[in-house]
DNA sequence: CACCGGATTGGCT
DNA sequence: GCCAATCCGGTGT
C-alpha cells in the first residue's frame, strides 16, 4: 500500500521522522524496480533550523521544492556529485524535510549492486545517503516527485510501526556551520539494524 | 580501524 | 569565489 499524503501532513517532524523508519522506499527507474526499508532518518525543521536549506524560510530556485506539498521528494546535489533524497513533510508551505540516510536493501539487490559497481551485496552498498541514491537510481532530475503516486519513486508500508524503544536518537551528521543546531538530537535509526550509516555508540538511548 | 585529502559542480554571496 | 546534509582510497597504527 502506498502511503497517503495524510501521513506526511503532521506538524511534528520528529514524530514523522521516527514513523518513517521501517517504511519501504521503492523506485522504478530505467526499467529497474528496487526497494529498501528506511532504517535511518534525519530531520530538518523549518524555519528555525540553521542546518536547513530553507532556514529563515529562504526561498531560492533550489529550496522552492521544500515549500511544496507534504509527500514530495526533495533531491539535491551535494559535493558536486552525490544526490541526496529527502521527504517534504508538515503543513503545506512549511518547509520541513526529512533526509533518508540509509536503507536495508529488499528487492532488486542485483541491480543495486550493479549500479554501485559491487560484485556482491554488502552494507556499504546502501549505508549512506549518497550511496543508496546511486543504488536505487535516484537523481536530481526526479526532484519534486510526488511520493504518493506509484511512478518512479514512492513509499509504501513496510515493516510494522517501529517500537519507540527500538529507535536510537542522536545528533545529525555533517553539521559544520549550523552552530547551536548542530547538536539537536534529530537523527533516528532502528536499534541494532546493520544497514545504518554509523556505529551505535554515539547515540543516546 | 582511524585519520586525511581529493573529487567535482551547483548554488549562493 | 567559496564551499557543502558525502564518499573513497591511501596511509599509518
Short mmCIF file of C-alpha atoms (C1' of nucleotides) in Angstrom, two decimals:
data_model
loop_
_atom_site.label_atom_id
_atom_site.label_comp_id
_atom_site.label_asym_id
_atom_site.label_seq_id
_atom_site.Cartn_x
_atom_site.Cartn_y
_atom_site.Cartn_z
CA UNK A 1 0.00 0.00 0.00
CA UNK A 2 1.36 3.40 -0.98
CA UNK A 3 1.44 5.77 1.98
CA UNK A 4 -1.17 8.53 1.63
CA UNK A 5 -0.43 12.22 1.86
CA UNK A 6 -2.08 12.45 5.28
CA UNK A 7 0.91 10.58 6.73
CA UNK A 8 3.20 13.48 5.80
CA UNK A 9 0.93 16.34 6.86
CA UNK A 10 1.53 16.38 10.63
CA UNK A 11 3.10 19.32 12.42
CA UNK A 12 5.59 17.21 14.37
CA UNK A 13 8.50 16.48 12.07
CA UNK A 14 10.35 14.48 14.73
CA UNK A 15 7.38 12.16 15.08
CA UNK A 16 7.15 11.69 11.32
CA UNK A 17 10.91 11.09 11.11
CA UNK A 18 10.51 8.21 13.56
CA UNK A 19 7.43 6.82 11.85
CA UNK A 20 9.28 6.84 8.54
CA UNK A 21 11.61 4.18 9.95
CA UNK A 22 10.51 0.78 8.70
CA UNK A 23 8.69 2.17 5.67
CA UNK A 24 9.54 0.78 2.26
CA UNK A 25 11.16 3.11 -0.28
CA UNK A 26 10.56 1.95 -3.86
CA UNK A 27 11.95 3.09 -7.20
CA UNK A 28 11.17 2.16 -10.78
CA UNK A 29 13.92 3.91 -12.70
CA UNK A 30 15.46 2.97 -16.06
CA UNK A 31 13.20 -0.06 -16.09
CA UNK A 32 14.63 -1.39 -12.85
CA UNK A 33 12.46 -1.95 -9.81
CA UNK A 34 14.27 -1.68 -6.48
CA UNK A 35 13.12 -1.33 -2.90
CA UNK A 36 14.57 -0.97 0.58
CA UNK A 37 13.47 -0.41 4.14
CA UNK A 38 14.23 3.03 5.57
CA UNK A 39 16.45 2.43 8.60
CA UNK A 40 17.88 5.89 9.29
CA UNK A 41 16.40 9.40 9.00
CA UNK A 42 17.40 12.96 9.86
CA UNK A 43 15.00 15.87 10.46
CA UNK A 44 15.48 19.43 9.15
CA UNK A 45 12.96 21.63 10.90
CA UNK A 46 11.90 24.78 9.12
CA UNK A 47 12.24 27.63 9.55
CA UNK A 48 14.37 27.86 12.70
CA UNK A 49 16.91 25.16 11.85
CA UNK A 50 20.18 26.71 10.68
CA UNK A 51 21.16 23.41 9.08
CA UNK A 52 18.14 23.54 6.77
CA UNK A 53 18.48 24.92 3.26
CA UNK A 54 15.24 26.73 4.00
CA UNK A 55 16.49 28.35 7.21
CA UNK A 56 14.51 31.52 7.83
CA UNK A 57 12.04 30.45 5.12
CA UNK A 58 14.59 31.39 2.47
CA UNK A 59 13.16 30.73 -0.96
CA UNK A 60 15.60 30.17 -3.83
CA UNK A 61 15.34 28.14 -7.04
CA UNK A 62 16.70 25.18 -5.10
CA UNK A 63 14.59 25.46 -1.97
CA UNK A 64 11.27 26.04 -3.65
CA UNK A 65 10.68 22.28 -3.71
CA UNK A 66 10.85 22.33 0.08
CA UNK A 67 7.75 24.51 0.20
CA UNK A 68 5.64 22.18 -1.91
CA UNK A 69 3.08 19.62 -0.80
CA UNK A 70 3.90 17.20 2.00
CA UNK A 71 4.80 13.86 0.47
CA UNK A 72 7.01 15.44 -2.20
CA UNK A 73 10.56 14.24 -2.81
CA UNK A 74 13.33 16.85 -2.50
CA UNK A 75 16.53 15.74 -4.23
CA UNK A 76 19.62 17.91 -4.44
CA UNK A 77 23.29 17.54 -5.27
CA UNK A 78 25.97 17.76 -2.63
CA UNK A 79 29.74 17.95 -3.18
CA UNK A 80 29.17 18.23 -6.89
CA UNK A 81 28.36 14.56 -7.34
CA UNK A 82 26.02 12.99 -4.80
CA UNK A 83 22.24 13.09 -4.93
CA UNK A 84 20.55 13.24 -1.52
CA UNK A 85 16.93 12.15 -1.12
CA UNK A 86 14.56 13.91 1.27
CA UNK A 87 10.85 13.79 2.06
CA UNK A 88 8.88 17.01 2.48
CA UNK A 89 6.53 16.94 5.46
CA UNK A 90 4.47 19.31 7.57
CA UNK A 91 1.54 21.51 6.65
CA UNK A 92 1.77 22.77 3.08
CA UNK A 93 4.08 25.78 2.89
CA UNK A 94 6.12 24.72 5.93
CA UNK A 95 9.49 23.58 4.61
CA UNK A 96 10.06 20.65 6.99
CA UNK A 97 12.11 17.98 5.36
CA UNK A 98 13.49 14.58 6.30
CA UNK A 99 16.73 13.22 4.87
CA UNK A 100 16.81 9.47 4.37
CA UNK A 101 20.32 8.37 5.37
CA UNK A 102 20.26 4.60 4.85
CA UNK A 103 18.09 1.74 3.64
CA UNK A 104 18.13 -2.02 4.08
CA UNK A 105 18.02 -3.46 0.55
CA UNK A 106 14.99 -5.60 -0.24
CA UNK A 107 14.06 -6.13 -3.88
CA UNK A 108 16.30 -5.61 -6.89
CA UNK A 109 19.50 -6.20 -4.95
CA UNK A 110 21.41 -7.30 -8.04
CA UNK A 111 20.53 -4.08 -9.85
CA UNK A 112 21.60 -2.06 -6.83
CA UNK A 113 24.95 -3.83 -6.61
CA UNK A 114 25.48 -3.27 -10.33
CA UNK A 115 24.80 0.47 -10.02
CA UNK A 116 27.31 0.59 -7.16
CA UNK A 117 29.87 -1.43 -9.14
CA UNK A 118 29.88 -4.10 -6.47
CA UNK A 119 30.18 -7.80 -7.19
CA UNK A 120 28.12 -8.69 -4.14
CA UNK A 121 25.72 -7.07 -1.72
CA UNK A 122 27.27 -5.70 1.44
CA UNK A 123 26.31 -2.98 3.86
CA UNK A 124 28.45 -0.34 2.12
CA UNK A 125 26.04 -0.60 -0.81
CA UNK A 126 23.29 1.46 0.86
CA UNK A 127 24.55 2.72 4.24
CA UNK A 128 24.78 6.40 3.38
CA UNK A 129 22.55 9.00 1.74
CA UNK A 130 24.72 9.30 -1.36
CA UNK A 131 25.22 5.55 -1.57
CA UNK A 132 21.65 4.31 -1.59
CA UNK A 133 20.63 7.03 -4.05
CA UNK A 134 23.14 5.60 -6.53
CA UNK A 135 22.00 2.05 -5.76
CA UNK A 136 18.33 2.90 -6.30
CA UNK A 137 18.86 5.14 -9.34
CA UNK A 138 17.68 8.32 -7.60
CA UNK A 139 18.92 11.52 -9.23
CA UNK A 140 18.15 15.25 -9.18
CA UNK A 141 16.01 15.01 -12.30
CA UNK A 142 13.40 13.44 -10.02
CA UNK A 143 13.34 16.42 -7.66
CA UNK A 144 9.73 17.29 -6.93
CA UNK A 145 8.40 13.76 -7.42
CA UNK A 146 5.05 13.08 -5.73
CA UNK A 147 5.85 10.16 -3.46
CA UNK A 148 2.18 9.24 -3.06
CA UNK A 149 1.96 8.20 -6.72
CA UNK A 150 3.39 4.88 -7.84
CA UNK A 151 5.56 6.25 -10.65
CA UNK A 152 9.36 6.46 -10.29
CA UNK A 153 9.81 6.95 -6.54
CA UNK A 154 7.21 6.17 -3.90
CA UNK A 155 6.92 4.97 -0.30
CA UNK A 156 4.86 2.01 0.91
CA UNK A 157 4.01 0.45 4.22
CA UNK A 158 6.90 -1.84 5.07
CA UNK A 159 7.53 -3.31 8.46
CA UNK A 160 5.07 -2.81 11.32
CA UNK A 161 5.49 0.51 13.16
CA UNK A 162 8.89 0.58 14.83
CA UNK A 163 8.62 0.37 18.62
CA UNK A 164 9.87 3.67 20.15
CA UNK A 165 12.14 1.59 22.38
CA UNK A 166 13.82 0.24 19.25
CA UNK A 167 14.72 3.72 17.95
CA UNK A 168 18.07 5.33 18.73
CA UNK A 169 18.32 9.12 18.67
CA UNK A 170 21.44 11.19 18.15
CA UNK A 171 22.92 14.34 16.66
CA UNK A 172 22.92 14.85 12.92
CA UNK A 173 25.88 14.20 10.67
CA UNK A 174 27.97 16.75 8.80
CA UNK A 175 26.90 19.83 10.74
CA UNK A 176 29.77 22.28 10.29
CA UNK A 177 28.09 25.66 10.14
CA UNK A 178 24.81 25.13 11.96
CA UNK A 179 26.07 26.43 15.29
CA UNK A 180 23.72 25.59 18.16
CA UNK A 181 21.54 23.45 15.88
CA UNK A 182 24.47 21.08 15.33
CA UNK A 183 23.74 19.12 18.45
CA UNK A 184 19.99 18.83 18.13
CA UNK A 185 19.00 15.17 18.55
CA UNK A 186 17.34 14.95 15.14
CA UNK A 187 18.79 11.73 13.80
CA UNK A 188 16.87 8.48 14.16
CA UNK A 189 17.77 4.90 13.45
CA UNK A 190 16.49 1.42 14.10
CA UNK A 191 18.42 -0.02 17.02
CA UNK A 192 20.67 -2.90 16.11
CA UNK A 193 19.96 -2.68 12.39
CA UNK A 194 23.13 -3.47 10.49
CA UNK A 195 22.30 -1.35 7.44
CA UNK A 196 22.53 2.06 9.13
CA UNK A 197 25.31 4.52 8.39
CA UNK A 198 27.31 4.84 11.60
CA UNK A 199 28.13 2.78 14.74
CA UNK A 200 25.57 2.69 17.56
CA UNK A 201 27.97 4.20 20.06
CA UNK A 202 27.36 7.94 19.64
CA UNK A 203 23.65 7.58 20.25
CA UNK A 204 21.53 8.43 23.24
CA UNK A 205 19.01 5.71 24.14
"C1'" DC B 1 40.29 0.72 12.47
"C1'" DA B 2 41.17 5.87 12.48
"C1'" DC B 3 42.52 9.73 10.11
"C1'" DC B 4 43.12 12.57 5.98
"C1'" DG B 5 42.91 14.60 1.36
"C1'" DG B 6 40.94 14.81 -3.20
"C1'" DA B 7 36.98 14.57 -6.27
"C1'" DT B 8 33.66 17.74 -8.63
"C1'" DT B 9 29.86 21.21 -9.54
"C1'" DG B 10 25.63 23.76 -8.49
"C1'" DG B 11 24.03 27.29 -5.58
"C1'" DC B 12 24.58 31.37 -3.37
"C1'" DT B 13 27.14 35.82 -1.83
"C1'" DG C 1 34.99 32.56 -5.47
"C1'" DC C 2 33.78 29.64 -1.70
"C1'" DC C 3 32.08 25.63 0.00
"C1'" DA C 4 28.75 21.75 1.03
"C1'" DA C 5 23.13 17.24 4.93
"C1'" DT C 6 29.48 12.73 1.05
"C1'" DC C 7 32.33 9.05 -0.45
"C1'" DC C 8 36.51 6.62 -1.40
"C1'" DG C 9 41.15 5.25 -1.45
"C1'" DG C 10 45.60 5.69 0.70
"C1'" DT C 11 48.43 5.68 4.69
"C1'" DG C 12 49.68 4.52 9.29
"C1'" DT C 13 48.83 2.02 13.78
#
